[in-house]
């Protein structure tokens, strides 16, 4: 029966193929856009790199002569020893990845500056010294225009690869790069410490290999960008939009536009990939990820290729408007060079066959973290995650005089009473994160030095009682601390912008985006002072005998200090954070972070509020739980706190789809006490409002979570539009239906907005 | 033949694209905006998102062969969505459910074979039977009536006979047809309202012209013009009624119009609901759009400017604000249900939104910049709010209560559930509870209405006590009156009455100011302690009025109470007046001493203070309709006090009537000068500080 089904399926497919072929030919003949001669040949035998579309009158600057420069058991590296172009061949399937597309000559779609992006290996943005003060926007040039066409590229063979010195004659700048084979990968490096900026030119950013592995206008495939949870861009989706570009680990805090009309999700992983049929090229930013961004371009009417790459940010131009009343005099200044940074390195790895999917990329990246960063599987036992909001520091008035007071949202004993009830109802351990349990409450006034329970919430005794209770139920209690943000006190230890002004983040009105008056701005402690603060706090943690610490911001905030005196470049920031995480980790503490960046995952046991959505850029085609696929089975993750999710129903589905834990945030007090304060985002978190729903949802999800919590995700795909299937390493398959109608897959019916488990079914 | 080949090619293309599509994908959902609601102080509070974009239909997703180009209008009729693709001069018909292309209307010919090019057309509609399109062919200054097979059956041009006093062109932009098949045309260049035509294309009349708003600018110009030469006068921009930007007709035949506007703050009157006479029947002072004060940042600030309106199946008003790139959904009472969208290259963001249309509870936005139709669906929260507002006007109070409670559960910041539950209680006759909820909802008018009902109920149940109370009150008043009358009699053996003693003297001055203040001089009978007491009392009564004035009349929040401001407005004002009067009168040979002036002013306050007290007490039992009583009491108290003050000053300074008037005017001037000097001093200090600071900055940078 099944065979017959497949047969008939096959029959249809063949017919369709024939129909497609015929119609395609018809179409091609009638339009005559694509010349058949240039269609890529089958890559069964190990073909050499070729360059297509070469005609007699093709200028030399567009020609490339590849010769083999290095090889190992996995791959061969070819390079043009005059121009520095290279091609990476995967020996196992013969697929060749070109540093600049080998069919760029036949591209008659791409226009404008994208043409340079297509042919260059480096795109450089720079400023001349005299333009800095005038705040002139940085200009752009590229290796094709400034180096190859001027014949100013020097290529040298080095062990396993080549070194290319790009001399930008018009700028007087030399940028050396190395492209070397490294096992099954290719390492592309910009030698930052050897860059010679010559006289008076200042480099701001370098886009490395903007079109490495690019797919052309006829190719089928997808670009994987790690925006939020992960997004896919279909090749040639035709959308006429700006290129996607987003800083890895989030935008720098310094650049707060005056009128931010939109919000976005941050990139949390330094990984990207080009996915094609049976072949993929993934990249990992290995060095300099703290100061890099992911950039992706899609094919459309004016761009004949699709590519994803990275940009290394070295300096940025900041503006200051002076004497606003007497005409605008805008002054510019550049932030400092990352003194001491040696290399910017991106490791490219070709994937093939079944590996060449986003699940394969996630697995490969996980293996990278395991081998290079020491990631180990450390999932905690399945639980229901709960955030408890302790105290908040709010402004109150008495007879028109303002004063600040702690609003008690949940005392320790109130928390205990509630959690006892909840535990009895869900019959599974709880993972509790207590926010605002110490110091000044949820948002610091001053950076905390002591890990002591807030007296107003019941003090040490009540806290110990709560901790004891949780311990007795196999539950965990993470006490939250924010070591980075503060509102009051000396600005000496706050980061500054390049004009030596303290960097402040203000609350914005949700309606018209301008500053919400009457609230203290948030300042950030300098990276240099952070380690000391962390050490002091750790001492207190040890004294108090705490075992689980939630280092919320340490895992997700990245910034630089641009003060002239004690500047600290973003390039080094992640290293500083790793030092702190390591310090706490080695003290034997169990750590958790919120919406954590890649470097934090290695040290933590839990990631609260892991990203579940992308920024939803127009050029995105699909949303995938890439982040979760990477870490599931290794680090325990939760999804967004239920009350703060865009919609609770889809948040639950996302939890199930990625095998994460549910997270509910709650307070004992009536949550209308936060209305009108800066904490008004905590609306509807009162325990009684969600308790029953949480119990019902968690009880239903419990069995599935118990099965899959420590498994990795081995498969993830769409079985229909907005119907997703996740396969875990034990063979459990979960179907999640985001649509408004029931669907039936393999005989299993999944209701609208619901999920179903297909246990024991293996493929 | 050629056409056939083309369509074959198109079919092939569609086939190809369907073959290329993967099995499925998780579509990208994101809200690049935050949800918010406005409280009764026009402050935004955090709220769940009401609408989420679920799909962006670009030309490829619609199955269109060639991309949309500068589309201008979109209508939904009977399961089909029509897009006026202005830049390409065609109309695209999509299936309303699948959003897949059904037909493209690309060629328009008159019966005589003349080809009509509709490139640049800006508006379109279908007649009642759905057999004819009306197309506002803006660039050709005409409106076309076209059958579905592309035959132009009528060309409507400028109705010259109705436009004798203008030579403006007939720049038709938008069209709409009412239930009687009458055609309404908006003409950008002519501001006499909508042009109305009958089904045969005969011009009938103008409809609902937008009135000129008397802004400060216009009034200023009016006065300036008196002093200007003719040439200069012509140079002034002529202020004319603003033209409607767009319109829609609801199921009851009311015409909704929107007006573009470019001011930073939203104003009332930008959205109007016109009855058959052409007059606006929306509650007057509803301000649509963002009402929070937008603190301007140079040129970056956004403005409210409505480009389109659509009335959905529930009768809710959907407004497209192209200034902020945002959609607002309101009930007809002007309650904001949801707002969504922003300017961004994200799902749910707009590039250049031009038209809005609803299908059921879904909202579709046509984006000319993105060449797409963006579809939004209500979230659980948005859908519940829509349902709840609908139930407000129904008799199913139990159900309404439940829905409102579910909303309260989802958003504890919102005042709507309190309003809704208040309405439920009100409908159930539980006025006391309704009042409590209206207080939480910030609904003063509704509170007042419930109070009226509650008062009737209270009177009905407690009338015995009330009669008794009134009797006691009357007795008290009679007693006081008699007491005072008795005391006004001259006490035997003295020249004075019992009121003319030190501590009863304030009562005496109220009754006999002229004689009373005279005695300030002759008997030095005033008390400085009592004067101080009155001034302090003024402060306390003002404070009391702030907090305890009845909710129907009281929009104050405890947190907004300003101690210092209140102090200045009472004690400060008093001191300022006394000091200024003393300074002036010393120069003008006034005979009053500083003490006398102080006492006079303080004693004069008494009637006013009593009026405040009565007002506060009464405001708790009166309703908004009876506010005239309060005003009257206020007025009596104030005038009484001013009269006493005037007579008092006249007496103690021993001025003539005109002399007193002069001194009072000079006193007011003196007060102004003192204030001015204080402000001047403050500004100077500030300027000096700023100057030093900017020099420091300059030095550090250059």
mmCIF file of C-alpha atoms in Angstrom, chain B residues 259-436:
data_model
loop_
_atom_site.group_PDB
_atom_site.id
_atom_site.type_symbol
_atom_site.label_atom_id
_atom_site.label_comp_id
_atom_site.label_asym_id
_atom_site.label_seq_id
_atom_site.Cartn_x
_atom_site.Cartn_y
_atom_site.Cartn_z
ATOM 1 C CA UNK B 259 -8.019 65.154 7.404
ATOM 2 C CA UNK B 260 -4.288 65.193 7.013
ATOM 3 C CA UNK B 261 -2.535 67.370 9.495
ATOM 4 C CA UNK B 262 1.021 68.184 10.138
ATOM 5 C CA UNK B 263 1.151 69.395 13.671
ATOM 6 C CA UNK B 264 3.140 67.441 16.191
ATOM 7 C CA UNK B 265 0.236 67.159 18.595
ATOM 8 C CA UNK B 266 -2.895 65.397 17.480
ATOM 9 C CA UNK B 267 -5.981 67.586 17.456
ATOM 10 C CA UNK B 268 -9.657 66.951 17.661
ATOM 11 C CA UNK B 269 -11.720 67.227 14.510
ATOM 12 C CA UNK B 270 -9.336 65.334 12.249
ATOM 13 C CA UNK B 271 -11.813 62.477 12.073
ATOM 14 C CA UNK B 272 -15.462 63.182 11.496
ATOM 15 C CA UNK B 273 -18.601 61.132 11.174
ATOM 16 C CA UNK B 274 -21.071 62.971 9.001
ATOM 17 C CA UNK B 275 -24.806 62.439 8.931
ATOM 18 C CA UNK B 276 -26.953 63.014 5.856
ATOM 19 C CA UNK B 277 -26.914 66.744 6.510
ATOM 20 C CA UNK B 278 -23.163 66.800 6.497
ATOM 21 C CA UNK B 279 -22.695 67.629 10.163
ATOM 22 C CA UNK B 280 -20.304 65.843 12.462
ATOM 23 C CA UNK B 281 -21.958 63.550 14.973
ATOM 24 C CA UNK B 282 -18.868 62.281 16.787
ATOM 25 C CA UNK B 283 -18.508 63.441 20.347
ATOM 26 C CA UNK B 284 -16.807 66.775 20.005
ATOM 27 C CA UNK B 285 -13.586 66.592 21.859
ATOM 28 C CA UNK B 286 -12.279 63.142 20.958
ATOM 29 C CA UNK B 287 -8.686 63.425 19.877
ATOM 30 C CA UNK B 288 -7.699 60.601 17.551
ATOM 31 C CA UNK B 289 -4.106 59.527 17.189
ATOM 32 C CA UNK B 290 -1.289 59.795 19.714
ATOM 33 C CA UNK B 291 -2.211 62.224 22.440
ATOM 34 C CA UNK B 292 0.908 62.055 24.524
ATOM 35 C CA UNK B 293 3.031 65.135 24.313
ATOM 36 C CA UNK B 294 5.807 64.532 21.844
ATOM 37 C CA UNK B 295 8.821 66.368 23.100
ATOM 38 C CA UNK B 296 10.280 67.510 19.847
ATOM 39 C CA UNK B 297 13.764 66.555 18.817
ATOM 40 C CA UNK B 298 14.624 68.836 15.955
ATOM 41 C CA UNK B 299 13.398 67.675 12.609
ATOM 42 C CA UNK B 300 13.097 64.113 13.796
ATOM 43 C CA UNK B 301 9.751 64.438 15.483
ATOM 44 C CA UNK B 302 6.812 62.619 14.029
ATOM 45 C CA UNK B 303 3.426 64.093 13.318
ATOM 46 C CA UNK B 304 -0.104 62.813 13.241
ATOM 47 C CA UNK B 305 -1.519 62.805 9.731
ATOM 48 C CA UNK B 306 -4.371 60.550 8.747
ATOM 49 C CA UNK B 307 -4.282 59.134 5.249
ATOM 50 C CA UNK B 308 -7.127 56.646 5.264
ATOM 51 C CA UNK B 309 -10.056 55.443 7.304
ATOM 52 C CA UNK B 310 -11.941 52.181 7.255
ATOM 53 C CA UNK B 311 -14.968 51.169 9.240
ATOM 54 C CA UNK B 312 -14.841 47.470 10.009
ATOM 55 C CA UNK B 313 -17.584 44.898 10.441
ATOM 56 C CA UNK B 314 -18.115 45.858 14.084
ATOM 57 C CA UNK B 315 -18.337 49.519 13.196
ATOM 58 C CA UNK B 316 -14.942 50.270 14.718
ATOM 59 C CA UNK B 317 -12.935 53.078 13.202
ATOM 60 C CA UNK B 318 -9.568 52.081 11.753
ATOM 61 C CA UNK B 319 -7.300 54.998 11.021
ATOM 62 C CA UNK B 320 -4.067 54.995 9.099
ATOM 63 C CA UNK B 321 -1.685 57.621 10.427
ATOM 64 C CA UNK B 322 0.956 58.115 7.766
ATOM 65 C CA UNK B 323 2.809 60.598 9.929
ATOM 66 C CA UNK B 324 3.734 58.026 12.532
ATOM 67 C CA UNK B 325 3.287 54.967 10.347
ATOM 68 C CA UNK B 326 0.722 53.559 12.697
ATOM 69 C CA UNK B 327 -2.799 52.197 12.626
ATOM 70 C CA UNK B 328 -5.261 53.176 15.335
ATOM 71 C CA UNK B 329 -8.465 51.300 16.003
ATOM 72 C CA UNK B 330 -11.228 53.068 17.912
ATOM 73 C CA UNK B 331 -14.762 52.456 19.002
ATOM 74 C CA UNK B 332 -17.269 55.045 17.812
ATOM 75 C CA UNK B 333 -17.044 56.531 21.316
ATOM 76 C CA UNK B 334 -13.400 57.213 20.703
ATOM 77 C CA UNK B 335 -12.007 54.480 22.939
ATOM 78 C CA UNK B 336 -8.652 53.319 21.607
ATOM 79 C CA UNK B 337 -8.806 49.543 21.121
ATOM 80 C CA UNK B 338 -5.417 48.963 19.580
ATOM 81 C CA UNK B 339 -2.587 50.687 17.824
ATOM 82 C CA UNK B 340 0.057 48.991 15.762
ATOM 83 C CA UNK B 341 2.700 49.501 13.130
ATOM 84 C CA UNK B 342 5.731 51.760 12.957
ATOM 85 C CA UNK B 343 8.239 52.835 10.352
ATOM 86 C CA UNK B 344 10.675 49.980 9.864
ATOM 87 C CA UNK B 345 11.884 47.360 7.431
ATOM 88 C CA UNK B 346 10.355 44.696 9.600
ATOM 89 C CA UNK B 347 7.243 42.614 9.500
ATOM 90 C CA UNK B 348 4.582 44.840 10.997
ATOM 91 C CA UNK B 349 6.436 47.964 9.997
ATOM 92 C CA UNK B 350 5.645 50.307 7.147
ATOM 93 C CA UNK B 351 7.687 52.091 4.568
ATOM 94 C CA UNK B 352 5.005 54.209 2.926
ATOM 95 C CA UNK B 353 1.551 53.116 4.026
ATOM 96 C CA UNK B 354 -1.151 54.483 1.730
ATOM 97 C CA UNK B 355 -4.393 52.628 2.336
ATOM 98 C CA UNK B 356 -6.137 50.532 4.946
ATOM 99 C CA UNK B 357 -8.917 47.972 4.584
ATOM 100 C CA UNK B 358 -10.505 45.486 6.946
ATOM 101 C CA UNK B 359 -11.849 42.009 6.385
ATOM 102 C CA UNK B 360 -13.712 40.902 9.490
ATOM 103 C CA UNK B 361 -11.411 41.642 12.389
ATOM 104 C CA UNK B 362 -8.276 41.573 10.251
ATOM 105 C CA UNK B 363 -6.625 44.744 9.083
ATOM 106 C CA UNK B 364 -4.796 45.070 5.779
ATOM 107 C CA UNK B 365 -2.410 47.886 5.027
ATOM 108 C CA UNK B 366 -1.296 48.694 1.507
ATOM 109 C CA UNK B 367 2.309 49.815 1.549
ATOM 110 C CA UNK B 368 3.455 51.617 -1.545
ATOM 111 C CA UNK B 369 7.099 51.611 -0.471
ATOM 112 C CA UNK B 370 7.185 47.906 0.269
ATOM 113 C CA UNK B 371 4.919 47.185 -2.725
ATOM 114 C CA UNK B 372 3.048 44.855 -0.432
ATOM 115 C CA UNK B 373 -0.121 44.291 1.486
ATOM 116 C CA UNK B 374 0.580 43.651 5.159
ATOM 117 C CA UNK B 375 -2.031 41.660 7.007
ATOM 118 C CA UNK B 376 -2.593 42.047 10.723
ATOM 119 C CA UNK B 377 -4.639 39.813 12.966
ATOM 120 C CA UNK B 378 -5.882 40.622 16.443
ATOM 121 C CA UNK B 379 -4.010 38.935 19.278
ATOM 122 C CA UNK B 380 -5.892 37.196 22.059
ATOM 123 C CA UNK B 381 -5.874 40.474 23.927
ATOM 124 C CA UNK B 382 -6.950 42.565 20.948
ATOM 125 C CA UNK B 383 -9.762 40.165 20.102
ATOM 126 C CA UNK B 384 -10.997 40.194 23.703
ATOM 127 C CA UNK B 385 -11.057 43.996 23.761
ATOM 128 C CA UNK B 386 -12.977 44.114 20.493
ATOM 129 C CA UNK B 387 -15.483 41.648 21.886
ATOM 130 C CA UNK B 388 -15.756 43.497 25.193
ATOM 131 C CA UNK B 389 -16.449 46.872 23.629
ATOM 132 C CA UNK B 390 -19.070 45.267 21.463
ATOM 133 C CA UNK B 391 -20.768 43.813 24.531
ATOM 134 C CA UNK B 392 -20.862 47.223 26.194
ATOM 135 C CA UNK B 393 -23.904 48.162 24.206
ATOM 136 C CA UNK B 394 -25.597 44.780 24.540
ATOM 137 C CA UNK B 395 -27.857 43.460 27.271
ATOM 138 C CA UNK B 396 -25.677 40.459 27.991
ATOM 139 C CA UNK B 397 -24.169 41.960 31.086
ATOM 140 C CA UNK B 398 -23.078 38.627 32.545
ATOM 141 C CA UNK B 399 -21.066 37.829 29.455
ATOM 142 C CA UNK B 400 -19.678 41.327 29.297
ATOM 143 C CA UNK B 401 -18.554 41.004 32.898
ATOM 144 C CA UNK B 402 -16.700 37.809 32.106
ATOM 145 C CA UNK B 403 -14.948 39.248 29.078
ATOM 146 C CA UNK B 404 -13.938 42.350 30.968
ATOM 147 C CA UNK B 405 -12.571 40.219 33.795
ATOM 148 C CA UNK B 406 -10.509 38.251 31.283
ATOM 149 C CA UNK B 407 -9.082 41.530 30.015
ATOM 150 C CA UNK B 408 -8.252 42.636 33.531
ATOM 151 C CA UNK B 409 -6.379 39.368 33.866
ATOM 152 C CA UNK B 410 -4.327 40.104 30.775
ATOM 153 C CA UNK B 411 -3.598 43.734 31.508
ATOM 154 C CA UNK B 412 -3.660 45.056 35.019
ATOM 155 C CA UNK B 413 -2.402 48.431 33.788
ATOM 156 C CA UNK B 414 -5.509 49.065 31.780
ATOM 157 C CA UNK B 415 -8.383 51.262 32.867
ATOM 158 C CA UNK B 416 -10.734 49.745 30.297
ATOM 159 C CA UNK B 417 -11.806 46.715 32.362
ATOM 160 C CA UNK B 418 -12.741 49.016 35.223
ATOM 161 C CA UNK B 419 -14.727 51.102 32.806
ATOM 162 C CA UNK B 420 -16.387 48.026 31.330
ATOM 163 C CA UNK B 421 -17.211 46.473 34.683
ATOM 164 C CA UNK B 422 -18.483 49.866 35.846
ATOM 165 C CA UNK B 423 -20.796 49.921 32.840
ATOM 166 C CA UNK B 424 -21.965 46.413 33.650
ATOM 167 C CA UNK B 425 -22.798 47.385 37.240
ATOM 168 C CA UNK B 426 -24.411 50.557 35.987
ATOM 169 C CA UNK B 427 -26.616 48.550 33.652
ATOM 170 C CA UNK B 428 -27.474 46.188 36.487
ATOM 171 C CA UNK B 429 -28.453 49.093 38.693
ATOM 172 C CA UNK B 430 -25.578 48.563 41.144
ATOM 173 C CA UNK B 431 -24.650 52.223 41.148
ATOM 174 C CA UNK B 432 -22.484 52.267 44.238
ATOM 175 C CA UNK B 433 -20.180 49.618 42.769
ATOM 176 C CA UNK B 434 -20.359 51.268 39.378
ATOM 177 C CA UNK B 435 -19.123 54.512 40.942
ATOM 178 C CA UNK B 436 -16.160 52.759 42.496
#
